[in-house]
């Protein structure tokens, strides 16, 4: 199984996010393969949830499309398993705690391993509650990715010390979604992380353009892009794969231009 | 550092990292002010001279006689300013927000009672106020929307998801996560992440405290049963809390069974829910096997919520409180029954509690006592009940 750290191995990582099952599981599989070809270093796959409180409208609508289309946690696991052998880059799930809790934490982690998923990102499970999953994550070797936010302040060191895989640095207050400008001092946030650990730091929330990606990659170890990609999927539906591939290639090139 | 705010296995603080300092800040402020004499003096003043506390404990003699069993008392939370128990919690939380230096409050609302109460307290205490309400509820409770606007609040109809209370909670949390510096989320029930279930319960426990004092004065004894409706569960928690150590007092929560718990159209969380983690808390939720939160249904917008406060989940697990489902038709009958029998029009939410009392009282003896918490008044529901009976009236 590839590890999250492979994504950051001597390079700045480009990390695209898509919602599993949007618009269909067939397209999800094609998207993963195409994004890998286009240079993605790590892929975040969202398990759709009825009430994604950390998401803006773009991803929330993707969740609704996926659920209406009949995507379930089991079907998404199956789809990940079907392309497991063709994927060389690591994949992680992004979902809400209830999806994992109701599935059964141990059963969930077992299936992650079986389907080649190497980590989970759970936006509504803060540091104080992470023991809900951490024990089973350790048992099955599934990395539990932590998040830090512009409001984290003195919490950053506490979270970073125990972080696994990479640290997801939330660039802005509020929910996911494209923003014209990122005003948070990401460099300062990452500086606080660096005092306690050398874990890779990837920035997400609000990044859409190659210029933003480049700017964020200059001060971090990687860039996460969700809503901008999900928008392309919403626009082109079943025909979205080449458009997403082209977008990912452009973003990766922008990041490569600074990696040197 | 471990999980905070647990009630047995339930509760906790399951919110995005962005909100963690906000909930911690609220917890610290609450710990600081809850025993502060000045804060309590101000709150007491507001409760007495603005909300109209203590509310009456009224002996429903005609109802008791008609049902031919236990003696029935009604705790008249409907007589509070703004017409429900919601004002108790809101005066506490908005005062706390003010002490914290916040200038803006936001809240979710289902039936509109919590929204109206929040808008009222915000007007009184010079706070900016924005209310999130499911679009479907803004239509069911149009009068309350207008009331909130009269009070100076901005009402946002929520068009995501099922367009009801749970979606209003989602949107209020999203809004809070985008602006917590000057804003407090005034949560309306004993739910959500710690410290909300504790704060809301503490501000509502005055209901049970008064019931105890008033009944001791009238009857020289405690009640045999306290009955209250349960959506998120704030009026019930408020009525129950004082009696939890008194094991001889039966505590009964009435859930919205809508068209019946064997249909898909209900909001009976304890009867049909399963354990999950949502809206910041581990509790019981109406959900499918994949953990997708179910669209719930009740004639009462205030009970139309797919979860229940974590302390109720614990009381149910411990068998300390009993939870019973009441259908729309039983609630509507009780609504009409109390109106005709005692000349009191209860909220359709509270009518769920009245409906169960109508079943229970005849099975009890004349020297036993039931207290029903009439959590709100029914003015807001008159048009909905008329529609239920096939009569179109203009509000």
XYZ file of C-alpha atoms in Angstrom:
655
model
C 0.000 0.000 0.000
C 1.384 3.425 -0.917
C 1.778 5.828 1.960
C 0.716 9.426 2.312
C 4.328 10.495 2.688
C 5.062 9.251 -0.872
C 2.937 12.163 -2.116
C 5.352 14.653 -0.571
C 8.580 12.803 -1.316
C 11.013 15.555 -2.384
C 8.227 17.495 -4.125
C 5.329 19.848 -3.594
C 2.130 17.828 -3.772
C -0.997 18.543 -5.754
C -4.003 16.992 -4.018
C -7.329 16.999 -5.859
C -10.629 16.219 -4.098
C -13.696 14.665 -5.695
C -16.921 13.398 -4.173
C -17.248 9.637 -4.657
C -20.208 8.685 -6.821
C -20.629 12.135 -8.382
C -22.032 11.866 -10.980
C -21.543 8.066 -10.909
C -19.096 5.515 -9.521
C -17.918 4.684 -13.073
C -16.922 8.315 -13.580
C -15.289 8.405 -10.126
C -13.007 5.515 -11.131
C -12.137 7.170 -14.459
C -11.466 10.463 -12.674
C -9.018 8.864 -10.247
C -7.070 7.260 -13.081
C -7.116 10.434 -15.189
C -6.021 12.644 -12.298
C -3.172 10.233 -11.576
C -2.102 10.518 -15.243
C -2.313 14.303 -15.046
C 0.163 14.431 -12.170
C -1.908 14.336 -8.970
C 0.227 13.195 -6.033
C -2.514 12.158 -3.612
C -6.267 11.979 -4.122
C -8.968 12.774 -1.586
C -12.212 10.916 -2.199
C -15.270 12.223 -0.378
C -17.763 9.718 0.968
C -21.023 11.567 0.369
C -22.941 12.651 3.495
C -26.445 14.060 3.795
C -25.391 16.989 5.998
C -21.795 18.077 5.271
C -21.542 21.044 7.644
C -17.963 21.957 6.713
C -18.756 22.229 3.007
C -19.974 25.103 0.914
C -22.772 24.729 -1.655
C -20.617 23.278 -4.464
C -19.526 20.175 -2.562
C -22.824 19.870 -0.709
C -24.602 19.638 -4.064
C -22.097 17.001 -5.198
C -22.937 14.973 -2.085
C -26.622 15.254 -2.907
C -26.024 14.168 -6.528
C -23.972 11.180 -5.396
C -26.560 10.071 -2.838
C -29.426 10.543 -5.280
C -27.394 8.499 -7.762
C -27.346 5.632 -5.274
C -23.778 5.865 -3.992
C -23.303 4.051 -0.674
C -20.216 3.536 1.461
C -20.027 -0.112 0.396
C -20.355 0.661 -3.311
C -17.645 3.301 -3.022
C -15.332 0.825 -1.277
C -15.994 -1.644 -4.110
C -15.149 0.990 -6.728
C -11.872 1.834 -4.965
C -11.012 -1.852 -4.850
C -11.641 -2.284 -8.579
C -8.976 0.305 -9.499
C -6.608 -0.511 -6.638
C -4.022 -2.255 -8.842
C -3.951 0.571 -11.388
C -3.347 3.281 -8.812
C 0.237 4.107 -7.877
C -0.480 7.270 -5.867
C -1.999 7.205 -2.374
C -5.739 7.778 -1.828
C -7.513 8.951 1.299
C -11.171 9.246 2.238
C -12.684 12.511 3.395
C -15.928 12.066 5.249
C -17.953 12.968 8.326
C -17.608 11.012 11.541
C -21.152 9.628 11.353
C -20.441 7.791 8.094
C -17.579 5.899 9.745
C -19.232 5.486 13.147
C -22.457 3.982 11.817
C -20.565 1.725 9.383
C -18.624 0.374 12.360
C -15.144 1.809 12.935
C -13.281 -1.506 12.762
C -15.228 -2.731 9.737
C -14.513 0.598 8.027
C -10.755 0.488 8.646
C -10.550 -3.137 7.534
C -12.204 -2.238 4.246
C -9.891 0.769 3.801
C -6.906 -1.571 3.874
C -8.600 -4.079 1.560
C -9.442 -1.327 -0.952
C -6.081 0.447 -0.840
C -7.155 3.590 1.009
C -4.326 4.766 3.221
C -5.894 7.525 5.309
C -9.018 9.313 6.486
C -9.817 13.000 6.899
C -12.756 13.709 9.201
C -13.599 17.421 9.360
C -16.058 17.167 12.263
C -13.741 15.216 14.544
C -11.411 17.605 16.385
C -8.297 16.636 18.347
C -10.240 16.137 21.587
C -12.491 13.505 20.016
C -9.990 11.668 17.870
C -9.881 8.587 20.078
C -13.238 7.690 18.470
C -11.147 6.518 15.506
C -7.474 6.675 16.439
C -7.250 3.230 18.057
C -8.690 1.401 15.062
C -6.666 3.577 12.656
C -3.496 2.473 14.447
C -4.581 -1.167 14.473
C -5.104 -1.204 10.702
C -2.387 1.267 9.717
C -4.830 3.804 8.299
C -3.452 7.304 8.835
C -5.681 9.825 10.554
C -5.147 13.240 8.985
C -5.596 16.249 11.294
C -6.715 19.743 10.382
C -5.616 23.140 11.655
C -7.554 26.352 11.032
C -6.844 30.097 11.146
C -8.568 30.104 14.562
C -6.428 27.276 15.981
C -3.707 29.534 17.467
C -2.262 27.803 20.550
C -3.914 24.543 19.493
C -1.583 24.211 16.510
C 1.354 22.774 18.465
C -0.901 20.321 20.324
C -2.476 19.070 17.088
C 0.745 19.034 15.057
C 2.660 16.975 17.625
C 0.362 14.009 17.095
C -0.455 14.560 13.406
C -0.107 11.699 10.947
C 0.287 11.601 7.159
C 0.043 15.282 6.457
C -1.451 18.285 8.200
C -4.448 19.783 6.437
C -4.128 23.548 6.813
C -7.508 25.245 6.406
C -6.789 28.544 4.677
C -9.896 30.492 5.608
C -12.792 30.723 8.062
C -16.127 29.241 7.060
C -16.731 26.406 4.658
C -15.115 24.957 1.544
C -15.491 26.898 -1.674
C -13.582 29.006 -4.154
C -12.324 32.327 -2.788
C -10.896 35.208 -4.801
C -8.272 35.947 -2.170
C -6.772 34.066 0.752
C -6.063 36.485 3.547
C -4.881 34.162 6.316
C -1.171 34.228 7.081
C -0.523 30.602 6.079
C 3.221 31.069 6.437
C 2.793 31.925 10.109
C 0.500 28.909 10.685
C 3.039 26.587 9.095
C 5.844 28.252 11.038
C 4.092 27.235 14.259
C 3.845 23.653 12.979
C 7.523 23.608 12.052
C 8.497 24.377 15.633
C 7.214 20.976 16.752
C 7.287 18.628 13.742
C 8.426 18.248 10.140
C 5.137 16.699 8.969
C 4.116 17.853 5.458
C 1.618 20.747 5.479
C -0.934 21.005 2.657
C -3.225 24.009 2.253
C -6.882 23.685 1.334
C -10.159 25.695 1.217
C -10.606 28.320 -1.464
C -7.849 27.480 -3.942
C -8.909 27.465 -7.602
C -6.411 29.136 -9.925
C -2.833 28.167 -10.911
C -1.669 31.508 -9.438
C -3.229 30.706 -6.052
C -1.846 27.163 -6.194
C 1.614 28.462 -6.914
C 1.439 31.051 -4.161
C 0.252 28.475 -1.604
C 2.764 25.831 -2.724
C 5.590 28.302 -2.228
C 4.881 28.503 1.489
C 3.661 24.926 2.104
C 4.274 21.329 1.041
C 1.160 20.893 -1.025
C -2.117 22.261 -2.254
C -5.597 20.752 -1.950
C -8.269 21.696 -4.482
C -11.874 20.551 -4.132
C -14.677 22.901 -5.071
C -13.015 24.095 -8.304
C -12.808 20.487 -9.546
C -16.271 19.555 -8.316
C -17.601 22.565 -10.246
C -16.093 21.175 -13.471
C -17.715 17.808 -12.715
C -21.082 19.497 -12.090
C -20.796 21.388 -15.358
C -19.843 18.451 -17.596
C -21.458 15.509 -15.783
C -20.655 12.133 -17.362
C -18.347 13.878 -19.889
C -16.242 15.605 -17.215
C -13.125 13.372 -17.213
C -11.000 15.134 -19.905
C -11.878 18.564 -18.523
C -10.809 17.568 -15.002
C -7.667 15.923 -16.368
C -6.713 19.106 -18.201
C -7.366 21.218 -15.118
C -5.283 18.971 -12.866
C -2.430 19.021 -15.390
C -2.472 22.833 -15.411
C -2.475 23.043 -11.638
C 0.340 20.516 -11.305
C 2.416 22.468 -13.827
C 1.916 25.658 -11.863
C 3.186 23.925 -8.728
C 6.084 22.255 -10.586
C 7.224 25.666 -11.826
C 8.342 26.467 -8.286
C 9.528 23.020 -7.205
C 12.703 23.336 -9.287
C -6.956 16.000 26.652
C -10.106 13.911 26.431
C -13.652 14.388 25.275
C -15.657 16.943 27.242
C -19.335 17.274 28.014
C -20.299 13.612 28.095
C -23.569 12.274 29.455
C -22.703 8.631 29.892
C -21.533 7.598 26.425
C -23.361 10.485 24.734
C -22.418 14.107 24.068
C -18.961 15.385 23.197
C -17.676 18.102 20.924
C -17.766 16.942 17.316
C -17.257 20.191 15.431
C -14.778 21.365 12.794
C -11.425 22.568 14.128
C -12.380 26.101 13.015
C -15.048 26.155 15.749
C -13.044 24.580 18.568
C -11.766 27.822 20.042
C -15.269 29.273 19.774
C -16.842 26.458 21.803
C -13.945 26.565 24.264
C -14.351 30.329 24.642
C -18.062 29.820 25.348
C -17.315 27.128 27.901
C -14.839 29.362 29.731
C -17.256 32.282 29.738
C -20.062 30.097 31.038
C -17.878 28.649 33.794
C -16.928 32.183 34.778
C -20.430 33.658 34.818
C -22.638 30.790 35.949
C -21.813 31.411 39.604
C -21.243 35.138 39.230
C -23.698 36.939 41.555
C -23.969 39.958 39.271
C -24.745 37.819 36.199
C -27.328 35.823 38.119
C -28.905 38.953 39.543
C -29.254 40.425 36.042
C -30.652 37.193 34.643
C -33.087 36.809 37.522
C -34.259 40.368 36.982
C -34.864 39.653 33.296
C -36.703 36.403 34.033
C -38.986 38.041 36.604
C -39.667 41.416 35.097
C -39.352 40.728 31.382
C -40.194 37.061 30.790
C -42.819 36.960 33.530
C -41.480 34.223 35.769
C -42.377 32.290 37.770
C -44.901 30.816 35.361
C -48.141 29.499 36.848
C -48.686 25.937 37.949
C -52.354 25.577 37.149
C -54.565 22.805 38.455
C -56.592 21.549 35.491
C -59.650 20.529 37.482
C -61.999 20.006 34.551
C -59.468 17.902 32.699
C -58.713 15.844 35.825
C -62.422 15.272 36.424
C -63.148 14.458 32.795
C -60.319 11.915 32.519
C -61.282 10.429 35.855
C -57.880 9.537 37.230
C -54.837 11.427 38.434
C -54.940 15.074 39.420
C -53.443 17.100 36.564
C -51.413 20.278 36.790
C -50.248 22.342 33.841
C -46.927 24.179 34.016
C -47.749 27.281 32.033
C -44.559 28.047 30.078
C -46.927 29.310 27.386
C -47.521 32.382 29.577
C -43.910 33.520 29.280
C -43.133 36.555 27.168
C -42.925 35.443 23.493
C -45.150 32.485 24.321
C -42.838 29.623 25.155
C -40.097 28.237 27.370
C -37.527 29.311 24.774
C -37.182 32.755 26.364
C -35.579 31.263 29.521
C -32.567 29.953 27.635
C -32.310 32.866 25.261
C -32.191 35.533 27.957
C -29.376 33.556 29.567
C -27.396 33.010 26.388
C -27.808 36.524 24.976
C -26.799 38.022 28.325
C -23.776 35.723 28.286
C -22.962 36.810 24.707
C -23.093 40.419 25.815
C -20.731 39.720 28.740
C -18.394 38.002 26.274
C -18.266 41.214 24.247
C -20.151 39.813 21.265
C -22.269 42.206 19.231
C -24.157 39.746 17.065
C -26.170 36.593 17.711
C -27.293 33.958 15.227
C -29.763 31.128 15.777
C -31.640 28.331 14.074
C -35.353 27.879 14.452
C -37.920 25.245 13.558
C -41.380 26.439 14.561
C -40.023 29.935 14.969
C -40.396 30.092 18.767
C -36.640 30.030 19.378
C -36.114 32.520 16.558
C -38.719 34.884 17.987
C -37.241 34.538 21.473
C -33.705 35.201 20.184
C -34.825 38.186 18.132
C -36.629 39.511 21.212
C -33.639 39.196 23.523
C -31.381 40.680 20.831
C -33.688 43.684 20.469
C -33.760 44.151 24.232
C -30.007 43.883 24.618
C -29.038 45.826 21.476
C -27.509 42.929 19.578
C -27.531 42.343 15.852
C -29.555 39.192 15.108
C -29.807 36.768 12.202
C -32.040 33.707 12.163
C -31.758 30.611 9.965
C -34.982 28.774 9.271
C -35.775 25.974 6.827
C -37.659 27.355 3.837
C -40.458 24.868 4.412
C -40.791 26.106 7.998
C -40.828 29.763 6.898
C -43.919 28.846 4.905
C -45.572 26.806 7.694
C -44.834 29.545 10.225
C -45.050 32.707 8.132
C -46.398 34.736 11.025
C -43.350 33.997 13.155
C -41.068 35.070 10.294
C -42.823 38.413 10.191
C -42.611 38.637 13.983
C -38.829 38.123 13.900
C -38.487 40.791 11.231
C -40.592 43.195 13.305
C -38.130 42.603 16.132
C -35.286 43.690 13.884
C -33.842 40.283 12.979
C -32.840 39.162 9.524
C -34.387 35.807 8.612
C -32.562 33.544 6.148
C -34.750 30.854 4.547
C -32.566 27.743 4.216
C -33.006 25.995 0.888
C -30.510 23.147 1.306
C -31.358 19.524 2.146
C -34.835 18.944 3.503
C -35.317 22.701 4.130
C -36.309 22.086 7.760
C -34.790 22.374 11.233
C -31.726 20.143 10.766
C -30.719 22.155 7.696
C -31.212 25.376 9.652
C -28.786 23.986 12.281
C -26.269 23.143 9.503
C -26.451 26.659 8.082
C -26.124 28.330 11.487
C -23.006 26.251 12.238
C -21.568 27.199 8.822
C -22.288 30.855 9.497
C -20.712 30.648 12.953
C -17.584 29.021 11.465
C -17.209 31.969 9.106
C -17.592 34.621 11.792
C -17.000 33.844 15.457
C -15.115 36.945 16.544
C -18.176 39.083 17.158
C -20.878 36.401 16.930
C -22.379 33.821 19.294
C -24.535 30.956 18.098
C -27.503 30.950 20.482
C -28.478 27.297 20.243
C -32.127 26.550 20.884
C -32.134 23.146 22.511
C -30.192 20.771 24.765
C -28.198 19.565 21.792
C -25.121 20.363 19.754
C -21.495 20.298 20.900
C -20.486 20.790 24.521
C -21.089 23.197 26.271
C -24.509 23.826 24.664
C -26.430 20.831 26.102
C -25.321 21.838 29.615
C -25.848 25.573 29.177
C -29.331 25.182 27.715
C -30.330 22.665 30.400
C -29.061 24.971 33.147
C -31.022 27.913 31.769
C -34.146 25.718 31.468
C -33.932 23.855 34.771
C -35.867 26.705 36.384
C -39.015 25.025 34.993
C -38.618 21.914 37.155
C -37.374 23.923 40.100
C -40.539 26.009 40.040
C -42.746 22.936 39.545
C -41.200 21.429 42.662
C -41.619 24.555 44.799
C -45.137 25.276 43.556
C -46.347 21.720 43.987
C -44.831 21.394 47.440
C -46.733 24.519 48.368
C -50.045 23.350 46.845
C -49.914 19.658 47.645
C -47.039 19.214 50.053
C -45.561 16.506 47.849
C -43.756 15.764 44.606
C -45.625 14.732 41.427
C -45.924 11.083 40.362
C -45.194 11.955 36.743
C -43.800 14.883 34.771
C -44.709 14.836 31.081
C -43.141 16.993 28.368
C -42.745 16.914 24.590
C -39.317 16.177 23.113
C -37.780 17.380 19.869
C -34.212 18.341 20.717
C -35.547 18.201 24.264
C -35.025 21.562 26.017
C -38.411 22.024 27.672
C -38.398 18.379 28.776
C -34.848 18.600 30.138
C -35.807 21.779 31.964
C -38.892 20.149 33.484
C -37.118 16.864 34.322
C -33.771 17.985 35.684
C -34.816 18.867 39.222
C -36.566 15.480 39.557
C -33.807 13.197 38.271
C -32.597 12.351 41.812
C -36.204 11.696 42.913
C -36.577 8.199 41.503
C -40.246 8.010 42.522
C -41.121 10.730 39.985
C -41.758 9.252 36.542
C -40.256 11.340 33.758
C -41.978 10.950 30.402
C -40.891 12.522 27.115
C -43.315 12.543 24.181
C -41.774 12.228 20.739
C -43.362 13.182 17.442
C -44.598 9.986 15.785
C -46.042 11.916 12.828
C -48.092 9.504 10.756
C -46.841 6.605 12.915
C -43.502 5.070 13.877
C -44.094 2.243 11.396
C -44.247 4.720 8.513
C -41.356 6.812 7.155
C -43.125 9.980 8.274
C -42.100 10.526 11.884
C -39.455 12.156 14.084
C -39.417 9.579 16.904
C -35.703 9.436 17.646
C -35.740 7.239 20.745
C -38.335 4.842 19.329
C -36.694 4.479 15.924
C -33.275 6.139 16.029
C -29.841 4.555 16.233
C -26.596 5.736 17.752
C -24.624 8.212 15.699
C -22.519 11.372 15.809
C -24.023 14.468 14.270
C -24.463 18.188 14.968
C -21.574 18.094 17.387
C -22.808 15.281 19.617
C -22.932 11.545 20.000
C -26.571 10.676 20.524
C -29.482 8.900 18.848
C -30.557 9.908 15.371
C -33.093 8.945 12.732
C -30.735 7.772 9.997
C -30.221 5.013 7.454
C -27.680 2.196 7.737
C -25.047 4.335 5.976
C -25.401 7.093 8.556
C -27.267 9.429 6.208
C -29.547 11.572 8.351
C -33.184 10.818 7.585
C -35.680 13.411 6.455
C -38.076 13.451 9.419
C -41.647 14.573 9.661
C -44.060 15.963 12.244
C -47.064 18.251 12.147
C -45.116 20.377 14.628
C -42.133 22.156 13.120
C -40.590 22.378 16.597
C -40.362 18.593 17.040
C -39.326 17.933 13.445
C -35.694 17.161 14.290
C -33.857 13.864 13.561
C -31.878 13.810 16.807
C -32.270 14.261 20.537
C -30.139 15.932 23.177
C -27.405 13.665 24.610
C -28.655 13.912 28.199
C -32.020 12.513 27.082
C -30.222 9.684 25.269
C -28.503 8.915 28.568
C -31.728 9.098 30.618
C -33.342 6.723 28.126
C -30.392 4.308 28.272
C -30.552 4.352 32.073
C -34.336 3.883 32.036
C -34.560 6.982 34.221
C -36.926 8.605 31.744
C -39.428 6.952 29.454
C -40.036 8.176 25.924
C -43.292 7.548 24.102
C -44.329 8.279 20.520
C -47.436 10.419 19.888
C -48.914 10.731 16.407
C -50.074 13.892 14.635
C -53.704 12.893 15.022
C -53.326 12.246 18.763
C -51.611 15.628 19.145
C -54.318 17.436 17.175
C -57.022 15.806 19.296
C -55.217 16.852 22.457
C -54.804 20.381 21.064
C -58.562 20.632 20.601
C -59.321 18.844 23.876
C -57.294 21.202 26.066
C -58.669 24.224 24.207
C -62.274 23.174 24.847
C -61.820 21.702 28.321
C -59.657 24.289 30.016
C -59.767 27.244 27.634
C -56.024 26.922 27.020
C -54.745 26.570 23.461
C -51.402 24.751 23.719
C -48.657 24.674 21.098
C -48.994 21.636 18.861
C -45.596 20.573 20.279
C -46.925 20.671 23.857
C -50.102 18.919 22.673
C -47.983 15.765 22.303
C -47.477 15.832 26.079
C -51.160 16.540 26.682
C -52.043 13.563 24.455
C -49.983 11.169 26.549
C -51.413 12.570 29.799
C -54.879 11.831 28.394
C -53.844 8.180 28.060
C -52.020 7.963 31.379
C -54.283 9.873 33.757
C -57.249 7.445 33.588
C -54.936 4.564 34.557
C -53.862 6.366 37.733
C -55.644 6.942 41.025
C -57.194 10.172 42.225
C -54.477 10.757 44.803
C -51.757 10.699 42.171
C -50.440 13.808 40.448
C -49.330 14.474 36.858
C -47.617 17.665 35.758
C -47.751 18.449 32.030
C -45.297 21.014 30.766
C -47.211 23.300 28.413
C -44.041 24.465 26.699
C -45.683 27.013 24.430
C -48.926 28.582 23.344
C -50.821 27.464 20.282
C -51.587 30.755 18.549
C -48.912 30.012 15.950
C -50.531 26.654 15.153
C -54.171 27.637 14.733
C -53.965 27.931 10.938
C -52.040 24.640 10.656
C -54.621 22.805 12.761
C -57.380 24.327 10.622
C -55.614 23.077 7.492
C -55.260 19.641 9.109
C -59.022 19.659 9.609
C -59.530 20.758 5.985
C -60.413 24.385 6.747
C -58.518 27.132 4.863
C -58.213 30.295 6.917
C -56.203 33.419 6.305
C -53.689 34.363 8.954
